[in-house]
């Protein structure tokens, strides 16, 4: 039966009659047949043609079959060689095996036997090649898997670093910054506890100000002698290099309940001002170099942010002090409204807290409350201080103060939210207020809070144009204003607080 894929066989024999017979027989069977009468000629063929199997006589002139087999092995050790001899001897047999000959036929050789031998060795060769291929593929697969693992690690690392950058950049205020940083430490490293310490430069001590395991500030007394944790912290502060103790065996006096520990210094302008610590207290996982790398990266990003906030707070505080002096000057013009701004702020803050406002909102309200009437600087004394009722024209002038005030705050370039509250603190819930006639949700929530506090304090104080109102009457006025002048939901909370004596 003709074969689909013709393998090529090389016959090497000094007896040309054998070559002719083999050529005829195997060509008919579909094989490609090449012949050579000696080893040298055969090697020349091998250099030019691709051969799948060789039949070689042992006894040949110039180069015998065994020498030829040895040559083939050096060219391509996958080519099977079948030797044939009319004079079998033990020496020959041993030599053929040494040379990697795959079969040994004794002359005169039956063509059928040659064919069986050929089929067998070709089958074995195919298996050998397949094995080689499989081995190569396996090696490739292993290398690919290794690359893939490395790639996954890099991708994960980039993901974590990216997440750190975006988490840090999402911190918009200084209020919850340290709490958020501790949360990030816990999330990044799977620590059981994380703390933030501030360094007291004069006393060379570390002061724990915040810990993930307790709410609010935990100020540790520094009167006692340093414990091992504090010693490690101070060591890190002087080295300015992050510290990693992957497996705590108690060697540095660290309590054994801490299984794994890290200390990372926080720097502002190259100076360590605090540290973050992370501890593992249960389970089998331990901190690694990678955790230390992530935390160092995070604290570096956070340090820039802390520096910015510190700078901002400083400018902010300067500005607030200046404006405070400004407000005092205005209030000094009008003895009846003295300390009105600070009282309004205090009431508004109590109300805001009861309404579950965030710390950030409370801070906004603190500034806006202080500055809400700052626009009165632009109102003439004869109107501002006029005893008795104001006429329409004069009242229109008074009504300009929220706009003047918001313009002053706007010019400072800070405090966008505060500026809006100053502008809208005289808007009415039903849209009848000034300057923009906003209603309901259009009025900023904090402005709606401030509005009630403002009116409550104003009508409760002795004003130039009306006497002091009785406290019951004041509450009645506020109650009546619910839904028209004021947000009814805020009025409800306000009245409740008054009833409980929290606002007086
Ligand atoms: Fe006002």
Short mmCIF file of C-alpha atoms and ligand atoms in Angstrom, two decimals:
data_model
loop_
_atom_site.label_atom_id
_atom_site.label_comp_id
_atom_site.label_asym_id
_atom_site.label_seq_id
_atom_site.Cartn_x
_atom_site.Cartn_y
_atom_site.Cartn_z
CA UNK A 1 0.00 0.00 0.00
CA UNK A 2 1.41 3.36 -1.01
CA UNK A 3 2.23 5.64 1.90
CA UNK A 4 0.79 9.16 2.37
CA UNK A 5 4.04 10.66 3.45
CA UNK A 6 7.10 9.16 1.84
CA UNK A 7 10.00 8.60 4.17
CA UNK A 8 13.41 8.53 2.55
CA UNK A 9 15.70 5.55 3.08
CA UNK A 10 19.37 5.39 2.29
CA UNK A 11 20.83 1.99 1.39
CA UNK A 12 24.62 1.64 1.66
CA UNK A 13 26.14 -1.61 0.30
CA UNK A 14 29.05 -2.49 -1.93
CA UNK A 15 26.92 -5.16 -3.59
CA UNK A 16 25.03 -3.22 -6.26
CA UNK A 17 22.59 -6.09 -6.84
CA UNK A 18 21.31 -5.69 -3.29
CA UNK A 19 20.93 -1.95 -3.85
CA UNK A 20 18.89 -2.52 -6.99
CA UNK A 21 16.56 -5.04 -5.35
CA UNK A 22 16.03 -2.83 -2.31
CA UNK A 23 15.45 0.24 -4.50
CA UNK A 24 12.81 -1.53 -6.55
CA UNK A 25 11.04 -3.07 -3.56
CA UNK A 26 10.92 -0.03 -1.30
CA UNK A 27 10.17 2.46 -4.11
CA UNK A 28 7.16 0.34 -4.92
CA UNK A 29 6.13 0.55 -1.29
CA UNK A 30 6.09 4.35 -1.58
CA UNK A 31 9.36 5.18 0.13
CA UNK A 32 11.93 7.55 -1.26
CA UNK A 33 15.04 5.47 -1.91
CA UNK A 34 18.67 6.62 -2.19
CA UNK A 35 21.65 4.35 -2.59
CA UNK A 36 25.41 4.51 -2.05
CA UNK A 37 28.11 1.90 -2.59
CA UNK A 38 30.32 2.99 0.28
CA UNK A 39 30.31 5.04 3.49
CA UNK A 40 31.97 8.15 2.03
CA UNK A 41 29.44 8.41 -0.77
CA UNK A 42 26.65 7.89 1.75
CA UNK A 43 27.91 10.74 3.95
CA UNK A 44 27.91 13.09 0.95
CA UNK A 45 24.25 12.21 0.34
CA UNK A 46 23.47 12.79 4.01
CA UNK A 47 24.86 16.31 3.81
CA UNK A 48 22.42 17.21 1.02
CA UNK A 49 19.30 15.14 1.67
CA UNK A 50 16.99 14.57 4.56
CA UNK A 51 17.18 10.90 5.43
CA UNK A 52 14.74 9.08 7.73
CA UNK A 53 16.49 5.68 7.97
CA UNK A 54 19.72 3.99 6.83
CA UNK A 55 20.46 0.40 5.92
CA UNK A 56 24.23 -0.23 5.89
CA UNK A 57 26.38 -3.27 5.16
CA UNK A 58 29.11 -3.82 7.72
CA UNK A 59 31.80 -5.01 5.37
CA UNK A 60 32.52 -2.30 2.85
CA UNK A 61 35.71 -0.86 1.38
CA UNK A 62 36.97 2.61 2.44
CA UNK A 63 34.54 3.08 5.38
CA UNK A 64 32.79 0.13 6.98
CA UNK A 65 29.18 0.17 8.19
CA UNK A 66 30.07 0.64 11.84
CA UNK A 67 32.29 3.65 11.20
CA UNK A 68 29.57 5.05 8.98
CA UNK A 69 26.98 4.57 11.79
CA UNK A 70 29.24 6.49 14.14
CA UNK A 71 29.47 9.38 11.65
CA UNK A 72 25.70 9.49 11.29
CA UNK A 73 25.34 9.80 15.06
CA UNK A 74 27.43 12.92 15.07
CA UNK A 75 25.36 14.45 12.22
CA UNK A 76 21.87 13.57 13.47
CA UNK A 77 21.39 11.10 16.30
CA UNK A 78 17.71 10.64 15.49
CA UNK A 79 18.40 8.84 12.19
CA UNK A 80 18.08 5.10 12.86
CA UNK A 81 20.72 2.83 11.31
CA UNK A 82 20.04 -0.84 10.55
CA UNK A 83 23.17 -2.85 9.81
CA UNK A 84 23.39 -5.99 7.70
CA UNK A 85 26.17 -8.51 7.57
CA UNK A 86 26.91 -11.86 6.05
CA UNK A 87 29.46 -12.62 8.80
CA UNK A 88 27.89 -12.08 12.19
CA UNK A 89 30.31 -12.14 15.11
CA UNK A 90 30.09 -11.25 18.80
CA UNK A 91 32.53 -8.36 18.30
CA UNK A 92 30.39 -6.94 15.52
CA UNK A 93 27.24 -7.20 17.55
CA UNK A 94 28.77 -5.40 20.54
CA UNK A 95 30.18 -2.65 18.33
CA UNK A 96 26.88 -2.09 16.59
CA UNK A 97 25.13 -1.66 19.93
CA UNK A 98 27.83 0.77 21.07
CA UNK A 99 27.28 2.84 17.98
CA UNK A 100 23.59 3.17 18.63
CA UNK A 101 22.54 0.93 15.74
CA UNK A 102 18.89 0.08 16.17
CA UNK A 103 18.70 -3.26 14.38
CA UNK A 104 20.98 -5.99 13.15
CA UNK A 105 20.04 -8.12 10.14
CA UNK A 106 21.92 -11.17 8.89
CA UNK A 107 22.47 -11.66 5.17
CA UNK A 108 21.09 -12.91 2.98
CA UNK A 109 18.31 -10.61 4.10
CA UNK A 110 14.71 -11.30 3.29
CA UNK A 111 13.05 -8.11 1.92
CA UNK A 112 10.02 -8.73 4.12
CA UNK A 113 12.24 -8.78 7.21
CA UNK A 114 13.84 -5.56 6.06
CA UNK A 115 10.42 -3.99 5.71
CA UNK A 116 9.30 -5.06 9.19
CA UNK A 117 12.51 -3.81 10.69
CA UNK A 118 12.10 -0.54 8.79
CA UNK A 119 8.51 -0.09 9.93
CA UNK A 120 9.47 -0.77 13.52
CA UNK A 121 12.39 1.66 13.62
CA UNK A 122 10.41 4.39 11.85
CA UNK A 123 7.60 3.98 14.37
CA UNK A 124 10.09 4.25 17.20
CA UNK A 125 11.67 7.29 15.57
CA UNK A 126 8.28 9.01 15.29
CA UNK A 127 7.65 8.35 18.97
CA UNK A 128 11.12 9.65 19.81
CA UNK A 129 10.49 12.83 17.81
CA UNK A 130 7.08 13.29 19.36
CA UNK A 131 8.67 12.91 22.77
CA UNK A 132 11.28 15.50 21.89
CA UNK A 133 8.55 17.87 20.71
CA UNK A 134 6.51 17.27 23.83
CA UNK A 135 9.55 17.93 25.98
CA UNK A 136 10.26 21.15 24.13
CA UNK A 137 6.63 22.21 24.46
CA UNK A 138 6.67 21.42 28.14
CA UNK A 139 9.78 23.55 28.58
CA UNK A 140 8.11 26.35 26.63
CA UNK A 141 4.97 26.00 28.71
CA UNK A 142 6.94 26.12 31.98
CA UNK A 143 8.82 29.22 30.80
CA UNK A 144 5.53 30.82 29.74
CA UNK A 145 3.93 30.01 33.06
CA UNK A 146 6.88 31.58 34.88
CA UNK A 147 6.60 34.70 32.71
CA UNK A 148 2.88 34.78 33.29
CA UNK A 149 3.35 34.59 37.06
CA UNK A 150 5.88 37.42 36.93
CA UNK A 151 3.51 39.46 34.80
CA UNK A 152 0.63 38.83 37.22
CA UNK A 153 2.84 40.00 40.11
CA UNK A 154 3.75 43.16 38.22
CA UNK A 155 0.12 43.82 37.29
CA UNK A 156 -0.91 43.32 40.91
CA UNK A 157 1.85 45.62 42.08
CA UNK A 158 0.81 48.31 39.61
CA UNK A 159 -2.82 47.89 40.65
CA UNK A 160 -1.92 48.31 44.33
CA UNK A 161 0.32 51.34 43.68
CA UNK A 162 -2.38 52.89 41.52
CA UNK A 163 -4.99 52.25 44.19
CA UNK A 164 -2.75 53.85 46.81
CA UNK A 165 -2.34 56.94 44.64
CA UNK A 166 -6.06 57.23 43.99
CA UNK A 167 -7.01 56.53 47.64
CA UNK A 168 -4.54 59.13 48.89
CA UNK A 169 -5.64 61.68 46.31
CA UNK A 170 -9.25 61.17 47.37
CA UNK A 171 -8.46 62.49 50.88
CA UNK A 172 -9.74 66.03 50.56
CA UNK A 173 -9.54 67.31 54.10
CA UNK A 174 -7.21 67.08 57.04
CA UNK A 175 -9.98 65.93 59.40
CA UNK A 176 -10.09 62.25 58.66
CA UNK A 177 -6.70 61.98 56.99
CA UNK A 178 -4.92 59.93 59.65
CA UNK A 179 -7.91 57.65 60.15
CA UNK A 180 -8.05 57.04 56.40
CA UNK A 181 -4.32 56.35 56.27
CA UNK A 182 -4.68 53.74 59.03
CA UNK A 183 -7.57 52.15 57.12
CA UNK A 184 -5.34 51.96 54.06
CA UNK A 185 -2.54 50.29 56.06
CA UNK A 186 -5.00 47.64 57.27
CA UNK A 187 -6.37 47.06 53.80
CA UNK A 188 -2.99 46.92 52.07
CA UNK A 189 -1.17 44.63 54.47
CA UNK A 190 -3.97 42.71 56.24
CA UNK A 191 -2.53 43.91 59.54
CA UNK A 192 -4.54 43.34 62.72
CA UNK A 193 -3.59 46.69 64.16
CA UNK A 194 -2.14 49.92 62.89
CA UNK A 195 -1.22 53.08 64.79
CA UNK A 196 -0.02 56.57 64.11
CA UNK A 197 2.58 58.13 66.40
CA UNK A 198 3.81 61.71 66.56
CA UNK A 199 7.41 62.31 67.58
CA UNK A 200 8.11 64.70 70.41
CA UNK A 201 11.46 66.11 69.34
CA UNK A 202 12.35 67.76 72.65
CA UNK A 203 11.73 64.73 74.81
CA UNK A 204 12.72 62.22 72.13
CA UNK A 205 9.54 60.24 72.72
CA UNK A 206 6.82 58.80 70.49
CA UNK A 207 3.24 59.75 71.26
CA UNK A 208 0.48 57.42 70.04
CA UNK A 209 -2.33 59.65 68.73
CA UNK A 210 -4.49 57.27 66.74
CA UNK A 211 -4.96 53.53 66.58
CA UNK A 212 -7.10 51.34 64.34
CA UNK A 213 -8.29 49.36 67.34
CA UNK A 214 -9.73 52.30 69.27
CA UNK A 215 -11.92 55.21 68.36
CA UNK A 216 -10.84 58.78 68.88
CA UNK A 217 -7.45 59.88 70.08
CA UNK A 218 -5.45 57.61 72.32
CA UNK A 219 -2.86 59.77 73.96
CA UNK A 220 -0.38 57.58 75.77
CA UNK A 221 1.22 59.06 78.83
CA UNK A 222 4.92 59.51 78.33
CA UNK A 223 5.85 59.56 81.96
CA UNK A 224 6.70 55.86 82.00
CA UNK A 225 9.92 54.36 80.74
CA UNK A 226 10.05 53.52 77.04
CA UNK A 227 8.54 50.17 76.11
CA UNK A 228 10.16 48.00 73.38
CA UNK A 229 7.65 49.23 70.75
CA UNK A 230 8.54 52.85 71.47
CA UNK A 231 12.25 51.97 71.45
CA UNK A 232 11.90 50.41 67.99
CA UNK A 233 9.96 53.46 66.82
CA UNK A 234 12.63 55.88 68.05
CA UNK A 235 15.29 53.70 66.42
CA UNK A 236 13.42 53.94 63.11
CA UNK A 237 13.07 57.70 63.56
CA UNK A 238 16.83 58.15 64.00
CA UNK A 239 17.66 55.72 61.13
CA UNK A 240 14.94 57.25 58.94
CA UNK A 241 14.59 53.81 57.32
CA UNK A 242 11.43 51.64 57.46
CA UNK A 243 11.73 48.65 59.78
CA UNK A 244 10.41 45.16 59.08
CA UNK A 245 10.34 42.31 61.58
CA UNK A 246 8.74 39.51 59.53
CA UNK A 247 8.78 36.94 62.33
CA UNK A 248 8.96 38.21 65.91
CA UNK A 249 10.84 35.80 68.13
CA UNK A 250 11.10 38.28 70.99
CA UNK A 251 14.73 39.07 70.22
CA UNK A 252 14.29 42.83 70.49
CA UNK A 253 12.00 42.70 73.47
CA UNK A 254 8.94 43.05 71.27
CA UNK A 255 5.98 41.39 73.06
CA UNK A 256 5.38 37.89 71.69
CA UNK A 257 1.70 38.66 71.07
CA UNK A 258 2.98 40.69 68.07
CA UNK A 259 3.83 38.06 65.46
CA UNK A 260 5.01 40.39 62.71
CA UNK A 261 5.77 44.13 62.88
CA UNK A 262 6.53 47.14 60.69
CA UNK A 263 7.46 50.76 61.43
CA UNK A 264 7.39 53.36 58.65
CA UNK A 265 8.62 56.92 59.19
CA UNK A 266 6.51 59.85 57.96
CA UNK A 267 8.52 62.81 56.72
CA UNK A 268 7.79 66.42 55.92
CA UNK A 269 10.56 68.24 54.13
CA UNK A 270 12.98 65.39 54.81
CA UNK A 271 12.26 65.53 58.55
CA UNK A 272 10.56 62.65 60.37
CA UNK A 273 7.55 63.98 62.25
CA UNK A 274 5.73 60.73 62.95
CA UNK A 275 5.56 57.01 62.23
CA UNK A 276 3.00 54.43 61.20
CA UNK A 277 3.15 51.00 62.80
CA UNK A 278 1.46 47.80 61.66
CA UNK A 279 1.17 44.55 63.61
CA UNK A 280 -0.06 41.05 62.91
CA UNK A 281 -1.34 39.40 66.07
CA UNK A 282 -3.05 36.27 64.80
CA UNK A 283 -3.12 33.84 61.89
CA UNK A 284 -0.33 32.49 59.71
CA UNK A 285 0.36 35.42 57.40
CA UNK A 286 3.43 37.61 58.02
CA UNK A 287 4.59 40.94 56.64
CA UNK A 288 6.91 40.74 53.64
CA UNK A 289 9.32 43.07 51.88
CA UNK A 290 6.47 43.79 49.47
CA UNK A 291 4.20 45.01 52.29
CA UNK A 292 7.00 47.29 53.45
CA UNK A 293 7.44 48.57 49.90
CA UNK A 294 3.71 49.30 49.53
CA UNK A 295 3.52 51.06 52.90
CA UNK A 296 6.64 53.13 52.20
CA UNK A 297 5.15 54.19 48.89
CA UNK A 298 1.84 55.04 50.55
CA UNK A 299 3.40 57.02 53.41
CA UNK A 300 5.51 58.94 50.92
CA UNK A 301 2.38 59.97 48.99
CA UNK A 302 0.56 60.71 52.26
CA UNK A 303 3.48 62.84 53.51
CA UNK A 304 3.11 65.19 50.54
CA UNK A 305 -0.56 65.46 51.31
CA UNK A 306 0.06 66.07 55.02
CA UNK A 307 2.56 68.77 54.08
CA UNK A 308 -0.01 70.42 51.83
CA UNK A 309 -2.68 70.27 54.49
CA UNK A 310 -0.31 71.66 57.10
CA UNK A 311 0.53 74.54 54.80
CA UNK A 312 -3.13 75.08 53.98
CA UNK A 313 -4.19 74.93 57.65
CA UNK A 314 -1.52 77.49 58.45
CA UNK A 315 -2.69 79.92 55.77
CA UNK A 316 -6.28 79.17 56.69
CA UNK A 317 -5.69 79.88 60.37
CA UNK A 318 -3.98 83.17 59.54
CA UNK A 319 -6.90 84.14 57.35
CA UNK A 320 -9.49 83.15 59.95
CA UNK A 321 -7.69 85.23 62.59
CA UNK A 322 -7.67 88.26 60.27
CA UNK A 323 -11.34 87.85 59.42
CA UNK A 324 -12.22 87.30 63.06
CA UNK A 325 -10.66 90.67 63.84
CA UNK A 326 -12.66 92.09 60.93
CA UNK A 327 -15.94 90.70 62.31
CA UNK A 328 -15.12 92.07 65.77
CA UNK A 329 -14.67 95.51 64.23
CA UNK A 330 -18.09 95.33 62.58
CA UNK A 331 -19.74 94.07 65.73
CA UNK A 332 -18.05 96.83 67.70
CA UNK A 333 -19.91 99.39 65.54
CA UNK A 334 -23.19 97.91 66.61
CA UNK A 335 -23.17 97.22 70.38
CA UNK A 336 -26.47 95.34 70.11
CA UNK A 337 -25.04 92.66 67.84
CA UNK A 338 -21.85 92.06 69.80
CA UNK A 339 -20.77 88.41 69.68
CA UNK A 340 -23.82 87.71 67.48
CA UNK A 341 -21.64 85.82 64.96
CA UNK A 342 -20.05 83.55 67.51
CA UNK A 343 -23.41 82.81 69.19
CA UNK A 344 -25.01 82.03 65.81
CA UNK A 345 -22.09 79.76 64.96
CA UNK A 346 -22.39 77.90 68.27
CA UNK A 347 -26.14 77.33 67.81
CA UNK A 348 -25.72 76.30 64.16
CA UNK A 349 -23.03 73.78 65.13
CA UNK A 350 -25.24 72.20 67.83
CA UNK A 351 -28.04 71.96 65.27
CA UNK A 352 -25.73 70.55 62.58
CA UNK A 353 -24.42 67.87 64.92
CA UNK A 354 -27.97 66.84 65.80
CA UNK A 355 -28.66 66.63 62.06
CA UNK A 356 -25.72 64.23 61.62
CA UNK A 357 -23.56 66.60 59.62
CA UNK A 358 -19.97 65.47 58.99
CA UNK A 359 -16.98 66.98 60.73
CA UNK A 360 -16.07 68.65 57.48
CA UNK A 361 -19.52 70.30 57.27
CA UNK A 362 -19.21 71.47 60.88
CA UNK A 363 -15.88 73.11 60.02
CA UNK A 364 -17.49 74.81 57.00
CA UNK A 365 -20.28 76.04 59.25
CA UNK A 366 -17.77 77.33 61.81
CA UNK A 367 -16.21 79.63 59.22
CA UNK A 368 -19.45 80.57 57.46
CA UNK A 369 -21.14 81.31 60.81
CA UNK A 370 -18.33 83.57 61.84
CA UNK A 371 -18.39 85.44 58.54
CA UNK A 372 -22.11 85.42 57.68
CA UNK A 373 -22.68 89.13 58.38
CA UNK A 374 -19.25 90.33 57.22
CA UNK A 375 -21.03 92.14 54.35
CA UNK A 376 -22.42 94.63 56.87
CA UNK A 377 -19.05 96.37 56.61
CA UNK A 378 -20.50 97.95 53.47
CA UNK A 379 -23.67 99.30 55.16
CA UNK A 380 -23.66 102.88 56.32
CA UNK A 381 -23.82 103.55 60.09
CA UNK A 382 -26.98 105.67 59.78
CA UNK A 383 -28.84 102.64 58.40
CA UNK A 384 -27.12 99.87 60.33
CA UNK A 385 -27.42 101.66 63.63
CA UNK A 386 -30.78 103.36 63.03
CA UNK A 387 -33.09 103.15 66.04
CA UNK A 388 -36.66 102.16 65.15
CA UNK A 389 -37.98 100.56 61.94
CA UNK A 390 -36.24 100.90 58.59
CA UNK A 391 -38.01 102.26 55.50
CA UNK A 392 -38.05 100.24 52.25
CA UNK A 393 -35.01 101.96 50.81
CA UNK A 394 -33.01 101.42 53.97
CA UNK A 395 -34.11 97.82 54.19
CA UNK A 396 -32.99 97.28 50.58
CA UNK A 397 -29.54 98.49 51.60
CA UNK A 398 -29.45 96.07 54.54
CA UNK A 399 -30.48 93.30 52.15
CA UNK A 400 -27.25 93.83 50.20
CA UNK A 401 -25.05 92.45 53.00
CA UNK A 402 -25.18 88.73 52.03
CA UNK A 403 -23.97 89.58 48.51
CA UNK A 404 -21.27 91.96 49.74
CA UNK A 405 -20.19 89.34 52.32
CA UNK A 406 -20.04 86.50 49.80
CA UNK A 407 -18.04 88.70 47.43
CA UNK A 408 -15.49 89.36 50.19
CA UNK A 409 -15.14 85.61 50.89
CA UNK A 410 -15.04 84.86 47.16
CA UNK A 411 -12.16 87.26 46.63
CA UNK A 412 -10.07 85.29 49.12
CA UNK A 413 -10.16 82.45 46.59
CA UNK A 414 -10.81 79.84 49.28
CA UNK A 415 -13.95 78.46 50.80
CA UNK A 416 -16.40 77.99 48.00
CA UNK A 417 -18.96 76.31 50.26
CA UNK A 418 -18.61 78.97 52.97
CA UNK A 419 -19.13 81.68 50.39
CA UNK A 420 -22.44 80.13 49.28
CA UNK A 421 -23.68 79.93 52.87
CA UNK A 422 -22.85 83.58 53.47
CA UNK A 423 -24.74 84.52 50.29
CA UNK A 424 -27.82 82.47 51.06
CA UNK A 425 -28.29 82.83 54.81
CA UNK A 426 -31.33 85.09 54.27
CA UNK A 427 -33.09 82.91 51.71
CA UNK A 428 -36.54 81.67 52.76
CA UNK A 429 -37.68 78.07 52.39
CA UNK A 430 -40.68 79.18 50.27
CA UNK A 431 -38.52 81.29 47.92
CA UNK A 432 -39.49 84.71 49.36
CA UNK A 433 -36.05 85.46 50.82
CA UNK A 434 -33.04 87.31 49.39
CA UNK A 435 -30.73 87.80 47.48
CA UNK A 436 -31.64 85.06 44.93
CA UNK A 437 -35.12 83.92 46.02
CA UNK A 438 -33.95 80.29 46.19
CA UNK A 439 -36.36 77.78 47.70
CA UNK A 440 -36.28 74.39 49.42
CA UNK A 441 -33.35 72.21 48.25
CA UNK A 442 -31.95 75.02 46.13
CA UNK A 443 -30.80 76.65 49.36
CA UNK A 444 -27.60 74.99 50.65
CA UNK A 445 -28.45 72.75 53.60
CA UNK A 446 -25.93 74.46 55.89
CA UNK A 447 -27.39 77.87 54.92
CA UNK A 448 -30.84 76.59 55.97
CA UNK A 449 -29.34 75.61 59.36
CA UNK A 450 -27.55 78.93 59.76
CA UNK A 451 -30.72 80.84 58.87
CA UNK A 452 -32.61 79.45 61.89
CA UNK A 453 -29.66 80.06 64.24
CA UNK A 454 -29.30 83.61 62.89
CA UNK A 455 -32.97 84.53 63.32
CA UNK A 456 -33.17 82.86 66.72
CA UNK A 457 -30.22 84.87 68.05
CA UNK A 458 -31.25 88.10 66.31
CA UNK A 459 -34.79 88.23 67.67
CA UNK A 460 -33.58 87.07 71.05
CA UNK A 461 -31.15 89.97 71.32
CA UNK A 462 -32.11 93.53 71.99
CA UNK A 463 -32.06 95.21 68.59
CA UNK A 464 -32.16 98.85 67.79
CA UNK A 465 -35.54 98.61 66.14
CA UNK A 466 -37.44 96.26 68.42
CA UNK A 467 -37.37 95.17 72.00
CA UNK A 468 -36.25 91.81 73.35
CA UNK A 469 -38.73 89.03 72.74
CA UNK A 470 -39.83 86.57 75.37
CA UNK A 471 -38.28 83.15 74.90
CA UNK A 472 -41.66 81.42 74.34
CA UNK A 473 -42.56 84.01 71.76
CA UNK A 474 -39.24 83.46 69.99
CA UNK A 475 -39.87 79.74 69.72
CA UNK A 476 -43.40 80.44 68.53
CA UNK A 477 -41.97 82.70 65.78
CA UNK A 478 -39.55 79.99 64.66
CA UNK A 479 -42.34 77.39 64.72
CA UNK A 480 -44.57 79.65 62.64
CA UNK A 481 -41.74 80.10 60.13
CA UNK A 482 -41.55 76.31 59.45
CA UNK A 483 -42.28 75.72 55.77
CA UNK A 484 -42.29 79.43 54.90
CA UNK A 485 -39.11 81.01 56.23
CA UNK A 486 -37.41 77.83 57.45
CA UNK A 487 -36.89 74.22 56.45
CA UNK A 488 -39.58 72.42 58.55
CA UNK A 489 -37.41 69.35 59.14
CA UNK A 490 -34.65 71.52 60.65
CA UNK A 491 -37.20 73.49 62.73
CA UNK A 492 -38.42 70.21 64.20
CA UNK A 493 -34.90 69.26 65.37
CA UNK A 494 -34.29 72.83 66.57
CA UNK A 495 -37.43 72.85 68.75
CA UNK A 496 -36.53 69.44 70.14
CA UNK A 497 -33.05 70.69 71.11
CA UNK A 498 -34.60 73.80 72.72
CA UNK A 499 -37.04 71.58 74.63
CA UNK A 500 -34.11 69.51 75.90
CA UNK A 501 -32.30 72.69 76.98
CA UNK A 502 -29.45 72.09 74.56
CA UNK A 503 -30.06 75.47 72.89
CA UNK A 504 -30.87 78.38 75.15
FE1 LIG B 1 -27.42 88.43 58.12
#
